[in-house]
């Protein structure tokens, strides 16, 4: 990628600096496109070459840049070398740039950017991505949307880069809430309603039993007893729980199909309620388990009784907790997958939980805890439909489809489609994802239906529209002209800007692969000049 230009520059620098080219490649970056003026193509920051950066002033960097630039020479690839504030800028021969970039686009196709020297030498890893993770026996809440689409992005990116990725959906299918739900269904449940609309009915039962338990201590007691029976393997309790789980996964699968998302493994907390007892024994054997006056078991991560560093791992009745089951799951996954990296995609409200989880694994003697990573994200605010605040993801998907159909019907140029509802949902969902991915994942953001469905500007709808137009032109004229083109037709500033932007794609991929932020790729796509591309294609055809 970057058509070997980065390596070519690094080779010349290596001769002057007496450093291996591989040590210099990542210090040479493609310069972002400027709308105001034509710029150079690559830049080297002198600061990146200096060992003691803090000891050098800006004026020192400027002097160093000039001295180094004087030792470099233009050649058939580099047509101009210019110094900037502490930088050396390299301009590529325009004819060479045009031929090389377009040729690489044609040759690499969908792999464009992935064969870059930035990724060469990087070992292929076994990566687990845990994402989505809805709570069983509840309708798919809109709060799980971000985990689902962010986790899918990370898994897709890592897979595209050649890593062996395992996508795990770790369902919330165990815990005290099932004591409440089991008790609630026995008191308030109806078989007919469970068969006709299972998750809606279970949601209603859960709301009702919570309300009753707040006023009736006997119901809370029955719920604790039901969960104890579950943990002890009572067949009647397990049978009811299994039914709730199966019905939930069936409905979730329909949602994932609409989202175009799949998993390699459906796991859950229930898989580890027995293994969590082994975790408790291990913690006890290492002297890490402490009993409280209330009868609960805790781990003091601070070692000095700091209340904020106390993690509860067992209830007073001996039943397991979320943290204990997560410990068991992590240990089991290392045993089964021997992963190099495990990424948990969950909201920022769980940052403390994951910090404690990784810390406990480490003090238990599992050095691989350092391979575990939490990718946190913020909250979406103000997501509403015509009926008010959104609770369920299904409502969001239905609203997307409806609004997009209305948009398509109002545009005169919309073609007649075989399946307008499916098209509307796909375009609308892409628009929703683009809005979500534009900012830092950790940031909360205010949701706006109007902004999602704008057909002009930096929006997902416009990106889809651009893709459709380019695909239509490709179908009409083919790509044969890219094998035989006149570089002289692509030398004006606008053409060069597009070529320069294409040149940067591998760096954008590399940056996203490092910090797992999709905003770099979204920003890159939105910066492309589709209006100009269309005009150039029209002229060339």
Short mmCIF file of C-alpha atoms in Angstrom, two decimals:
data_model
loop_
_atom_site.label_atom_id
_atom_site.label_comp_id
_atom_site.label_asym_id
_atom_site.label_seq_id
_atom_site.Cartn_x
_atom_site.Cartn_y
_atom_site.Cartn_z
CA UNK A 1 0.00 0.00 0.00
CA UNK A 2 0.99 3.65 -0.46
CA UNK A 3 2.26 1.94 -3.60
CA UNK A 4 5.71 1.33 -2.08
CA UNK A 5 6.31 5.10 -1.82
CA UNK A 6 6.74 4.94 1.94
CA UNK A 7 9.33 2.17 1.60
CA UNK A 8 11.13 4.06 -1.17
CA UNK A 9 11.47 7.14 1.06
CA UNK A 10 12.50 4.96 4.03
CA UNK A 11 15.26 3.32 1.94
CA UNK A 12 16.83 6.70 1.13
CA UNK A 13 16.52 7.84 4.75
CA UNK A 14 18.09 4.60 6.00
CA UNK A 15 21.23 5.22 3.98
CA UNK A 16 21.61 8.69 5.46
CA UNK A 17 20.63 7.82 9.04
CA UNK A 18 22.22 4.33 9.09
CA UNK A 19 18.96 2.80 10.35
CA UNK A 20 17.01 -0.19 8.97
CA UNK A 21 14.16 0.93 6.62
CA UNK A 22 11.68 -1.06 8.74
CA UNK A 23 12.42 1.24 11.69
CA UNK A 24 11.47 4.29 9.63
CA UNK A 25 8.37 3.20 7.69
CA UNK A 26 5.84 3.98 10.44
CA UNK A 27 7.40 7.42 10.96
CA UNK A 28 6.53 8.39 7.37
CA UNK A 29 2.89 9.38 7.09
CA UNK A 30 0.68 10.42 4.19
CA UNK A 31 -0.40 14.05 4.54
CA UNK A 32 -4.16 14.68 4.92
CA UNK A 33 -5.76 16.32 1.90
CA UNK A 34 -6.10 20.10 2.01
CA UNK A 35 -8.95 21.88 0.24
CA UNK A 36 -7.03 25.16 0.20
CA UNK A 37 -3.82 24.24 -1.55
CA UNK A 38 -1.91 21.44 -3.20
CA UNK A 39 0.34 19.77 -0.68
CA UNK A 40 3.13 17.22 -0.54
CA UNK A 41 2.25 13.54 -0.25
CA UNK A 42 4.33 12.23 2.65
CA UNK A 43 5.75 13.73 5.79
CA UNK A 44 8.48 12.73 8.22
CA UNK A 45 8.46 14.30 11.66
CA UNK A 46 12.05 14.81 12.81
CA UNK A 47 10.78 14.54 16.39
CA UNK A 48 9.96 10.86 15.77
CA UNK A 49 13.65 10.15 15.04
CA UNK A 50 15.05 11.81 18.15
CA UNK A 51 15.68 9.65 21.22
CA UNK A 52 15.28 12.38 23.84
CA UNK A 53 12.38 14.34 22.37
CA UNK A 54 11.75 16.51 25.42
CA UNK A 55 15.29 17.93 25.33
CA UNK A 56 14.87 19.35 21.84
CA UNK A 57 13.17 22.67 21.16
CA UNK A 58 11.18 23.53 18.04
CA UNK A 59 14.12 25.50 16.65
CA UNK A 60 16.38 22.44 17.14
CA UNK A 61 13.90 20.31 15.22
CA UNK A 62 13.80 22.88 12.44
CA UNK A 63 17.58 22.84 12.13
CA UNK A 64 17.68 19.04 12.22
CA UNK A 65 14.99 18.89 9.49
CA UNK A 66 16.98 21.21 7.21
CA UNK A 67 20.23 19.33 7.75
CA UNK A 68 18.61 16.01 7.00
CA UNK A 69 16.75 17.34 3.95
CA UNK A 70 20.03 18.63 2.49
CA UNK A 71 21.39 15.08 2.51
CA UNK A 72 18.40 13.68 0.62
CA UNK A 73 17.97 13.75 -3.14
CA UNK A 74 15.06 13.75 -5.54
CA UNK A 75 14.80 10.78 -7.89
CA UNK A 76 12.35 9.20 -10.35
CA UNK A 77 9.82 8.72 -7.52
CA UNK A 78 10.32 11.76 -5.27
CA UNK A 79 10.08 14.96 -7.31
CA UNK A 80 10.43 17.51 -4.49
CA UNK A 81 11.71 17.61 -0.88
CA UNK A 82 10.57 20.51 1.29
CA UNK A 83 11.08 21.24 4.99
CA UNK A 84 8.29 22.38 7.27
CA UNK A 85 8.11 23.13 11.00
CA UNK A 86 10.21 20.21 12.27
CA UNK A 87 9.21 18.07 9.31
CA UNK A 88 10.46 16.93 5.92
CA UNK A 89 7.80 16.73 3.22
CA UNK A 90 8.08 14.55 0.12
CA UNK A 91 6.21 15.19 -3.11
CA UNK A 92 5.78 12.18 -5.40
CA UNK A 93 6.18 12.43 -9.19
CA UNK A 94 2.59 13.01 -10.33
CA UNK A 95 2.68 10.57 -13.24
CA UNK A 96 4.17 7.84 -11.04
CA UNK A 97 1.60 8.62 -8.31
CA UNK A 98 -1.35 8.32 -10.70
CA UNK A 99 -0.24 5.05 -12.28
CA UNK A 100 0.79 3.39 -9.04
CA UNK A 101 -2.31 4.28 -7.00
CA UNK A 102 -4.86 3.30 -9.66
CA UNK A 103 -2.97 0.14 -10.53
CA UNK A 104 -2.92 -0.91 -6.89
CA UNK A 105 -6.66 -0.19 -6.52
CA UNK A 106 -7.39 -2.47 -9.50
CA UNK A 107 -5.00 -5.24 -8.45
CA UNK A 108 -5.97 -5.38 -4.77
CA UNK A 109 -9.71 -4.82 -5.14
CA UNK A 110 -11.44 -5.38 -1.80
CA UNK A 111 -8.03 -6.06 -0.20
CA UNK A 112 -6.85 -2.51 -0.97
CA UNK A 113 -5.03 -1.14 2.06
CA UNK A 114 -4.68 -4.50 3.78
CA UNK A 115 -1.43 -5.46 2.04
CA UNK A 116 0.39 -2.38 3.28
CA UNK A 117 3.93 -2.44 4.64
CA UNK A 118 2.39 -1.02 7.83
CA UNK A 119 0.95 -4.48 8.50
CA UNK A 120 3.90 -6.53 7.23
CA UNK A 121 5.72 -8.42 9.93
CA UNK A 122 2.78 -8.21 12.32
CA UNK A 123 2.02 -11.71 13.68
CA UNK A 124 -1.40 -13.22 13.08
CA UNK A 125 -3.24 -13.49 16.38
CA UNK A 126 -6.02 -15.55 17.95
CA UNK A 127 -8.54 -12.93 19.03
CA UNK A 128 -11.78 -13.32 20.97
CA UNK A 129 -14.36 -10.54 20.75
CA UNK A 130 -17.20 -10.72 23.27
CA UNK A 131 -20.04 -8.41 22.31
CA UNK A 132 -23.80 -7.80 22.30
CA UNK A 133 -24.56 -10.00 25.36
CA UNK A 134 -28.27 -9.25 25.93
CA UNK A 135 -30.12 -10.47 29.01
CA UNK A 136 -32.12 -13.63 28.37
CA UNK A 137 -35.89 -13.57 28.89
CA UNK A 138 -35.97 -9.85 28.10
CA UNK A 139 -36.62 -8.28 24.72
CA UNK A 140 -33.46 -7.05 23.00
CA UNK A 141 -32.95 -3.66 24.62
CA UNK A 142 -31.76 -0.71 22.55
CA UNK A 143 -28.92 -0.31 25.05
CA UNK A 144 -27.30 -3.42 23.54
CA UNK A 145 -27.23 -1.91 20.04
CA UNK A 146 -23.92 -0.11 20.52
CA UNK A 147 -22.15 -3.18 21.91
CA UNK A 148 -23.50 -5.20 18.98
CA UNK A 149 -22.42 -2.91 16.14
CA UNK A 150 -19.11 -1.86 17.76
CA UNK A 151 -18.16 -5.47 18.50
CA UNK A 152 -19.08 -6.48 14.97
CA UNK A 153 -16.87 -3.67 13.59
CA UNK A 154 -13.88 -4.77 15.69
CA UNK A 155 -14.34 -8.43 14.71
CA UNK A 156 -14.66 -7.54 11.01
CA UNK A 157 -11.57 -5.32 11.11
CA UNK A 158 -9.41 -7.89 12.88
CA UNK A 159 -10.61 -10.63 10.54
CA UNK A 160 -9.86 -8.49 7.47
CA UNK A 161 -6.31 -8.05 8.76
CA UNK A 162 -5.86 -11.82 8.77
CA UNK A 163 -6.34 -12.60 12.46
CA UNK A 164 -8.25 -15.67 13.65
CA UNK A 165 -11.32 -14.14 15.27
CA UNK A 166 -13.89 -15.87 17.50
CA UNK A 167 -17.12 -13.90 18.04
CA UNK A 168 -18.76 -14.74 21.36
CA UNK A 169 -22.22 -13.69 22.50
CA UNK A 170 -22.04 -14.03 26.29
CA UNK A 171 -25.69 -14.03 27.28
CA UNK A 172 -26.92 -12.76 30.63
CA UNK A 173 -28.71 -16.06 31.29
CA UNK A 174 -28.05 -16.66 34.98
CA UNK A 175 -28.32 -14.80 38.23
CA UNK A 176 -30.83 -13.59 40.79
CA UNK A 177 -33.07 -12.10 38.09
CA UNK A 178 -33.99 -15.66 37.08
CA UNK A 179 -35.07 -16.35 40.62
CA UNK A 180 -37.45 -13.42 40.27
CA UNK A 181 -38.57 -14.39 36.77
CA UNK A 182 -39.15 -18.06 37.66
CA UNK A 183 -41.16 -17.09 40.72
CA UNK A 184 -42.99 -14.41 38.74
CA UNK A 185 -44.00 -16.80 35.96
CA UNK A 186 -45.32 -19.32 38.49
CA UNK A 187 -47.44 -16.55 40.04
CA UNK A 188 -48.43 -14.35 37.09
CA UNK A 189 -47.50 -16.21 33.88
CA UNK A 190 -49.83 -17.48 31.16
CA UNK A 191 -48.90 -20.32 28.82
CA UNK A 192 -50.91 -18.89 25.88
CA UNK A 193 -49.18 -15.51 26.12
CA UNK A 194 -45.77 -17.18 26.41
CA UNK A 195 -46.41 -19.06 23.17
CA UNK A 196 -47.82 -16.09 21.21
CA UNK A 197 -45.35 -13.36 22.26
CA UNK A 198 -42.78 -14.93 24.60
CA UNK A 199 -40.36 -12.11 25.40
CA UNK A 200 -43.03 -9.45 25.68
CA UNK A 201 -44.92 -11.62 28.16
CA UNK A 202 -41.76 -12.43 30.15
CA UNK A 203 -40.93 -8.73 30.24
CA UNK A 204 -44.40 -7.97 31.65
CA UNK A 205 -44.05 -10.77 34.22
CA UNK A 206 -40.62 -9.46 35.28
CA UNK A 207 -41.92 -5.93 35.75
CA UNK A 208 -44.87 -7.19 37.81
CA UNK A 209 -42.87 -9.50 40.07
CA UNK A 210 -40.31 -6.76 40.79
CA UNK A 211 -43.11 -4.45 41.80
CA UNK A 212 -44.66 -7.10 44.06
CA UNK A 213 -41.30 -8.09 45.59
CA UNK A 214 -40.70 -4.50 46.67
CA UNK A 215 -43.78 -4.70 48.92
CA UNK A 216 -43.86 -8.41 49.76
CA UNK A 217 -40.78 -9.93 51.44
CA UNK A 218 -42.17 -13.41 50.89
CA UNK A 219 -41.89 -13.02 47.09
CA UNK A 220 -38.26 -11.91 47.43
CA UNK A 221 -37.67 -15.01 49.60
CA UNK A 222 -39.31 -17.28 47.00
CA UNK A 223 -37.09 -15.73 44.29
CA UNK A 224 -33.91 -16.44 46.28
CA UNK A 225 -35.07 -20.02 46.85
CA UNK A 226 -35.82 -20.48 43.12
CA UNK A 227 -32.32 -19.31 42.17
CA UNK A 228 -30.81 -21.61 44.80
CA UNK A 229 -32.72 -24.50 43.23
CA UNK A 230 -31.31 -23.50 39.84
CA UNK A 231 -27.74 -23.53 41.14
CA UNK A 232 -28.32 -26.91 42.81
CA UNK A 233 -29.61 -28.38 39.54
CA UNK A 234 -33.31 -28.80 40.37
CA UNK A 235 -34.86 -30.30 37.21
CA UNK A 236 -38.16 -28.40 37.37
CA UNK A 237 -36.45 -25.03 37.82
CA UNK A 238 -33.87 -25.83 35.12
CA UNK A 239 -36.58 -26.91 32.67
CA UNK A 240 -38.40 -23.58 33.02
CA UNK A 241 -35.12 -21.64 32.75
CA UNK A 242 -34.08 -23.61 29.62
CA UNK A 243 -37.40 -22.79 27.99
CA UNK A 244 -36.97 -19.08 28.66
CA UNK A 245 -33.42 -19.24 27.25
CA UNK A 246 -34.40 -21.09 24.06
CA UNK A 247 -37.27 -18.69 23.34
CA UNK A 248 -34.94 -15.71 23.89
CA UNK A 249 -32.21 -16.97 21.54
CA UNK A 250 -34.80 -17.69 18.85
CA UNK A 251 -36.01 -14.07 18.94
CA UNK A 252 -32.48 -12.65 19.23
CA UNK A 253 -31.42 -14.64 16.15
CA UNK A 254 -34.09 -12.84 14.13
CA UNK A 255 -32.76 -9.47 15.29
CA UNK A 256 -29.16 -10.44 14.45
CA UNK A 257 -30.27 -11.58 11.01
CA UNK A 258 -31.79 -8.15 10.39
CA UNK A 259 -28.53 -6.54 11.55
CA UNK A 260 -26.40 -8.84 9.36
CA UNK A 261 -24.43 -10.07 12.38
CA UNK A 262 -23.38 -13.59 13.34
CA UNK A 263 -21.59 -15.30 16.24
CA UNK A 264 -19.25 -18.28 16.39
CA UNK A 265 -20.37 -19.13 19.89
CA UNK A 266 -23.46 -18.48 21.99
CA UNK A 267 -22.20 -18.74 25.54
CA UNK A 268 -23.63 -17.43 28.79
CA UNK A 269 -23.20 -17.04 32.51
CA UNK A 270 -25.11 -20.30 32.99
CA UNK A 271 -22.18 -22.23 31.47
CA UNK A 272 -20.00 -21.20 34.42
CA UNK A 273 -22.14 -21.40 37.56
CA UNK A 274 -20.51 -24.74 38.47
CA UNK A 275 -17.01 -23.68 37.42
CA UNK A 276 -17.40 -20.54 39.53
CA UNK A 277 -17.22 -22.82 42.60
CA UNK A 278 -13.78 -23.92 41.39
CA UNK A 279 -12.80 -20.25 41.13
CA UNK A 280 -13.89 -19.67 44.73
CA UNK A 281 -11.78 -22.65 45.89
CA UNK A 282 -8.76 -21.31 43.98
CA UNK A 283 -9.17 -17.84 45.51
CA UNK A 284 -9.46 -19.44 48.96
CA UNK A 285 -6.37 -21.62 48.42
CA UNK A 286 -4.35 -18.51 47.55
CA UNK A 287 -5.53 -16.73 50.70
CA UNK A 288 -7.42 -14.13 48.70
CA UNK A 289 -10.96 -14.99 49.83
CA UNK A 290 -12.36 -13.19 52.86
CA UNK A 291 -15.68 -13.82 54.63
CA UNK A 292 -17.71 -10.83 55.85
CA UNK A 293 -20.00 -10.55 58.87
CA UNK A 294 -22.98 -10.90 56.51
CA UNK A 295 -21.65 -14.22 55.25
CA UNK A 296 -20.64 -13.02 51.77
CA UNK A 297 -17.20 -13.76 50.29
CA UNK A 298 -15.06 -10.87 48.98
CA UNK A 299 -11.62 -10.20 47.51
CA UNK A 300 -9.74 -7.12 48.71
CA UNK A 301 -7.83 -5.92 45.65
CA UNK A 302 -6.14 -3.08 47.53
CA UNK A 303 -4.75 -5.29 50.32
CA UNK A 304 -5.53 -2.60 52.89
CA UNK A 305 -9.33 -2.70 53.17
CA UNK A 306 -10.11 0.13 50.75
CA UNK A 307 -13.93 -0.18 50.29
CA UNK A 308 -13.70 0.90 46.64
CA UNK A 309 -11.39 -2.06 45.90
CA UNK A 310 -13.56 -4.74 47.52
CA UNK A 311 -15.10 -7.17 45.01
CA UNK A 312 -17.89 -9.48 46.19
CA UNK A 313 -17.60 -12.95 44.63
CA UNK A 314 -20.20 -14.99 46.58
CA UNK A 315 -23.58 -14.29 48.20
CA UNK A 316 -24.30 -15.23 51.80
CA UNK A 317 -26.37 -18.23 50.61
CA UNK A 318 -23.39 -19.59 48.64
CA UNK A 319 -24.69 -18.70 45.17
CA UNK A 320 -22.38 -17.21 42.52
CA UNK A 321 -22.19 -13.66 41.24
CA UNK A 322 -21.53 -12.03 37.86
CA UNK A 323 -17.87 -11.38 38.74
CA UNK A 324 -17.25 -15.01 39.74
CA UNK A 325 -18.81 -16.34 36.57
CA UNK A 326 -16.79 -13.89 34.46
CA UNK A 327 -13.58 -15.16 36.10
CA UNK A 328 -14.56 -18.74 35.29
CA UNK A 329 -15.42 -17.78 31.69
CA UNK A 330 -12.07 -16.04 31.12
CA UNK A 331 -10.09 -19.04 32.48
CA UNK A 332 -12.17 -21.46 30.38
CA UNK A 333 -11.63 -19.44 27.19
CA UNK A 334 -7.88 -19.41 27.66
CA UNK A 335 -7.96 -23.18 28.15
CA UNK A 336 -10.07 -23.72 25.01
CA UNK A 337 -8.79 -21.04 22.63
CA UNK A 338 -5.32 -20.07 23.94
CA UNK A 339 -6.11 -16.54 22.80
CA UNK A 340 -3.58 -13.77 22.22
CA UNK A 341 -6.14 -11.04 22.88
CA UNK A 342 -9.63 -11.04 24.38
CA UNK A 343 -11.73 -7.93 23.82
CA UNK A 344 -14.84 -7.19 25.87
CA UNK A 345 -17.19 -4.64 24.26
CA UNK A 346 -19.41 -3.22 27.00
CA UNK A 347 -20.64 0.22 28.12
CA UNK A 348 -18.43 2.52 30.19
CA UNK A 349 -20.57 1.87 33.27
CA UNK A 350 -18.79 -1.51 33.51
CA UNK A 351 -15.25 -0.11 33.54
CA UNK A 352 -14.77 -0.82 37.24
CA UNK A 353 -16.07 -4.37 36.82
CA UNK A 354 -13.53 -5.15 34.11
CA UNK A 355 -10.68 -3.44 35.96
CA UNK A 356 -11.41 -5.66 38.96
CA UNK A 357 -11.86 -8.74 36.77
CA UNK A 358 -8.45 -8.31 35.12
CA UNK A 359 -6.81 -7.48 38.44
CA UNK A 360 -8.25 -10.60 40.11
CA UNK A 361 -7.03 -12.80 37.25
CA UNK A 362 -3.56 -11.33 37.69
CA UNK A 363 -3.33 -11.89 41.46
CA UNK A 364 -4.65 -15.44 40.90
CA UNK A 365 -1.49 -16.03 38.89
CA UNK A 366 -2.80 -15.68 35.36
CA UNK A 367 -0.23 -13.47 33.59
CA UNK A 368 -2.34 -13.59 30.43
CA UNK A 369 -4.75 -11.17 32.15
CA UNK A 370 -2.70 -8.48 30.38
CA UNK A 371 -4.07 -9.78 27.08
CA UNK A 372 -7.62 -8.89 28.15
CA UNK A 373 -9.02 -5.55 27.08
CA UNK A 374 -12.26 -3.68 27.73
CA UNK A 375 -13.53 -1.40 24.93
CA UNK A 376 -15.96 0.98 26.66
CA UNK A 377 -18.58 3.14 24.96
CA UNK A 378 -20.92 5.95 25.94
CA UNK A 379 -24.69 6.28 26.09
CA UNK A 380 -27.04 7.23 23.25
CA UNK A 381 -29.39 9.94 24.45
CA UNK A 382 -32.77 10.97 23.08
CA UNK A 383 -33.56 7.93 20.93
CA UNK A 384 -37.35 8.10 20.49
CA UNK A 385 -39.98 6.79 18.10
CA UNK A 386 -43.45 8.15 17.39
CA UNK A 387 -44.63 6.31 20.50
CA UNK A 388 -42.09 7.94 22.80
CA UNK A 389 -38.84 6.71 24.40
CA UNK A 390 -37.40 3.59 22.81
CA UNK A 391 -36.92 0.50 24.96
CA UNK A 392 -36.56 -2.27 22.41
CA UNK A 393 -34.21 -2.58 19.43
CA UNK A 394 -36.99 -4.08 17.31
CA UNK A 395 -38.83 -0.74 17.56
CA UNK A 396 -35.72 1.08 16.31
CA UNK A 397 -35.33 -1.24 13.31
CA UNK A 398 -39.01 -0.87 12.42
CA UNK A 399 -38.76 2.90 12.70
CA UNK A 400 -35.66 2.92 10.49
CA UNK A 401 -37.45 0.95 7.79
CA UNK A 402 -40.57 3.15 7.93
CA UNK A 403 -38.69 6.46 7.82
CA UNK A 404 -36.41 5.32 5.02
CA UNK A 405 -39.39 4.12 2.94
CA UNK A 406 -40.96 7.55 3.39
CA UNK A 407 -37.69 9.23 2.35
CA UNK A 408 -37.36 7.03 -0.73
CA UNK A 409 -40.97 7.69 -1.74
CA UNK A 410 -40.43 11.45 -1.53
CA UNK A 411 -37.37 11.42 -3.87
CA UNK A 412 -38.30 11.52 -7.55
CA UNK A 413 -35.12 9.78 -8.72
CA UNK A 414 -35.73 6.65 -6.61
CA UNK A 415 -35.87 3.61 -8.88
CA UNK A 416 -38.47 0.88 -8.66
CA UNK A 417 -37.07 -1.86 -6.42
CA UNK A 418 -37.79 -5.57 -6.09
CA UNK A 419 -37.81 -5.42 -2.30
CA UNK A 420 -38.15 -1.80 -1.15
CA UNK A 421 -38.62 -2.74 2.52
CA UNK A 422 -35.34 -4.67 2.68
CA UNK A 423 -33.49 -1.89 0.83
CA UNK A 424 -34.98 0.75 3.13
CA UNK A 425 -33.90 -1.17 6.23
CA UNK A 426 -30.35 -1.76 4.97
CA UNK A 427 -29.81 1.87 3.95
CA UNK A 428 -31.39 3.13 7.15
CA UNK A 429 -29.34 0.82 9.34
CA UNK A 430 -26.12 1.89 7.60
CA UNK A 431 -27.13 5.50 8.24
CA UNK A 432 -27.68 4.75 11.92
CA UNK A 433 -24.30 3.01 12.23
CA UNK A 434 -22.45 5.87 10.49
CA UNK A 435 -23.94 8.39 12.92
CA UNK A 436 -22.93 6.18 15.84
CA UNK A 437 -19.37 5.70 14.56
CA UNK A 438 -18.58 9.35 13.80
CA UNK A 439 -17.34 10.25 17.27
CA UNK A 440 -15.23 8.74 20.04
CA UNK A 441 -16.82 5.52 21.25
CA UNK A 442 -16.45 6.60 24.86
CA UNK A 443 -18.51 9.75 24.29
CA UNK A 444 -22.24 9.99 24.94
CA UNK A 445 -24.11 11.52 22.03
CA UNK A 446 -27.50 13.03 21.30
CA UNK A 447 -29.45 10.96 18.82
CA UNK A 448 -31.28 12.70 15.97
CA UNK A 449 -33.54 10.95 13.44
CA UNK A 450 -33.35 14.03 11.17
CA UNK A 451 -29.56 13.91 11.05
CA UNK A 452 -29.55 10.13 10.44
CA UNK A 453 -31.76 10.42 7.37
CA UNK A 454 -30.32 13.52 5.73
CA UNK A 455 -29.59 12.67 2.11
CA UNK A 456 -26.93 15.38 1.77
CA UNK A 457 -23.82 16.17 3.78
CA UNK A 458 -21.74 13.91 5.99
CA UNK A 459 -24.35 11.22 6.54
CA UNK A 460 -24.72 7.48 6.12
CA UNK A 461 -27.56 7.94 3.62
CA UNK A 462 -25.30 10.04 1.38
CA UNK A 463 -22.53 7.43 1.62
CA UNK A 464 -24.99 4.74 0.50
CA UNK A 465 -26.23 7.01 -2.27
CA UNK A 466 -22.62 7.59 -3.41
CA UNK A 467 -21.88 3.87 -3.39
CA UNK A 468 -25.03 3.14 -5.42
CA UNK A 469 -24.12 5.75 -8.06
CA UNK A 470 -20.53 4.49 -8.36
CA UNK A 471 -21.76 0.90 -8.62
CA UNK A 472 -24.22 1.94 -11.33
CA UNK A 473 -21.43 3.62 -13.31
CA UNK A 474 -19.24 0.56 -12.90
CA UNK A 475 -22.03 -1.70 -14.20
CA UNK A 476 -22.61 0.63 -17.16
CA UNK A 477 -19.02 1.25 -18.22
CA UNK A 478 -17.01 -1.46 -16.46
CA UNK A 479 -13.50 -0.91 -15.06
CA UNK A 480 -11.54 -1.70 -18.23
CA UNK A 481 -10.44 1.90 -18.63
CA UNK A 482 -8.40 1.63 -15.41
CA UNK A 483 -6.00 -0.76 -17.17
CA UNK A 484 -5.35 1.76 -19.95
CA UNK A 485 -5.66 5.41 -18.99
CA UNK A 486 -3.95 8.67 -19.79
CA UNK A 487 -2.22 10.00 -16.66
CA UNK A 488 -2.17 13.50 -18.20
CA UNK A 489 -5.97 13.65 -17.67
CA UNK A 490 -5.53 13.29 -13.93
CA UNK A 491 -2.96 15.96 -13.07
CA UNK A 492 -5.13 18.89 -11.99
CA UNK A 493 -5.41 19.60 -8.22
CA UNK A 494 -8.81 17.90 -7.77
CA UNK A 495 -7.61 14.63 -9.29
CA UNK A 496 -4.41 14.72 -7.27
CA UNK A 497 -6.44 15.30 -4.07
CA UNK A 498 -8.46 12.13 -4.70
CA UNK A 499 -5.28 10.15 -5.40
CA UNK A 500 -3.63 11.51 -2.26
CA UNK A 501 -6.68 10.55 -0.24
CA UNK A 502 -6.61 7.00 -1.63
CA UNK A 503 -2.94 6.92 -0.67
CA UNK A 504 -3.85 7.36 3.02
CA UNK A 505 -6.26 4.45 3.35
CA UNK A 506 -3.75 1.99 4.82
CA UNK A 507 -2.82 4.49 7.54
CA UNK A 508 -6.48 4.92 8.41
CA UNK A 509 -6.92 1.15 8.68
CA UNK A 510 -3.77 0.90 10.76
CA UNK A 511 -4.93 3.62 13.15
CA UNK A 512 -8.33 1.98 13.63
CA UNK A 513 -6.65 -1.40 14.17
CA UNK A 514 -4.55 0.15 16.97
CA UNK A 515 -7.18 2.08 18.95
CA UNK A 516 -10.29 0.15 17.75
CA UNK A 517 -12.07 3.41 16.91
CA UNK A 518 -14.25 3.25 13.75
CA UNK A 519 -14.38 7.06 13.47
CA UNK A 520 -11.09 7.14 11.51
CA UNK A 521 -12.58 5.02 8.70
CA UNK A 522 -15.90 6.91 8.76
CA UNK A 523 -14.13 10.27 8.57
CA UNK A 524 -11.98 8.99 5.70
CA UNK A 525 -15.04 7.87 3.71
CA UNK A 526 -16.88 11.13 4.31
CA UNK A 527 -13.84 13.14 3.17
CA UNK A 528 -13.82 11.49 -0.26
CA UNK A 529 -15.11 13.84 -2.92
CA UNK A 530 -17.94 11.86 -4.54
CA UNK A 531 -19.24 14.82 -6.52
CA UNK A 532 -15.79 15.19 -8.11
CA UNK A 533 -15.41 11.44 -8.69
CA UNK A 534 -18.68 11.41 -10.61
CA UNK A 535 -17.57 14.30 -12.82
CA UNK A 536 -14.23 12.60 -13.56
CA UNK A 537 -15.88 9.29 -14.39
CA UNK A 538 -18.27 11.07 -16.73
CA UNK A 539 -15.37 12.73 -18.56
CA UNK A 540 -13.34 9.51 -18.75
CA UNK A 541 -16.29 7.50 -20.06
#
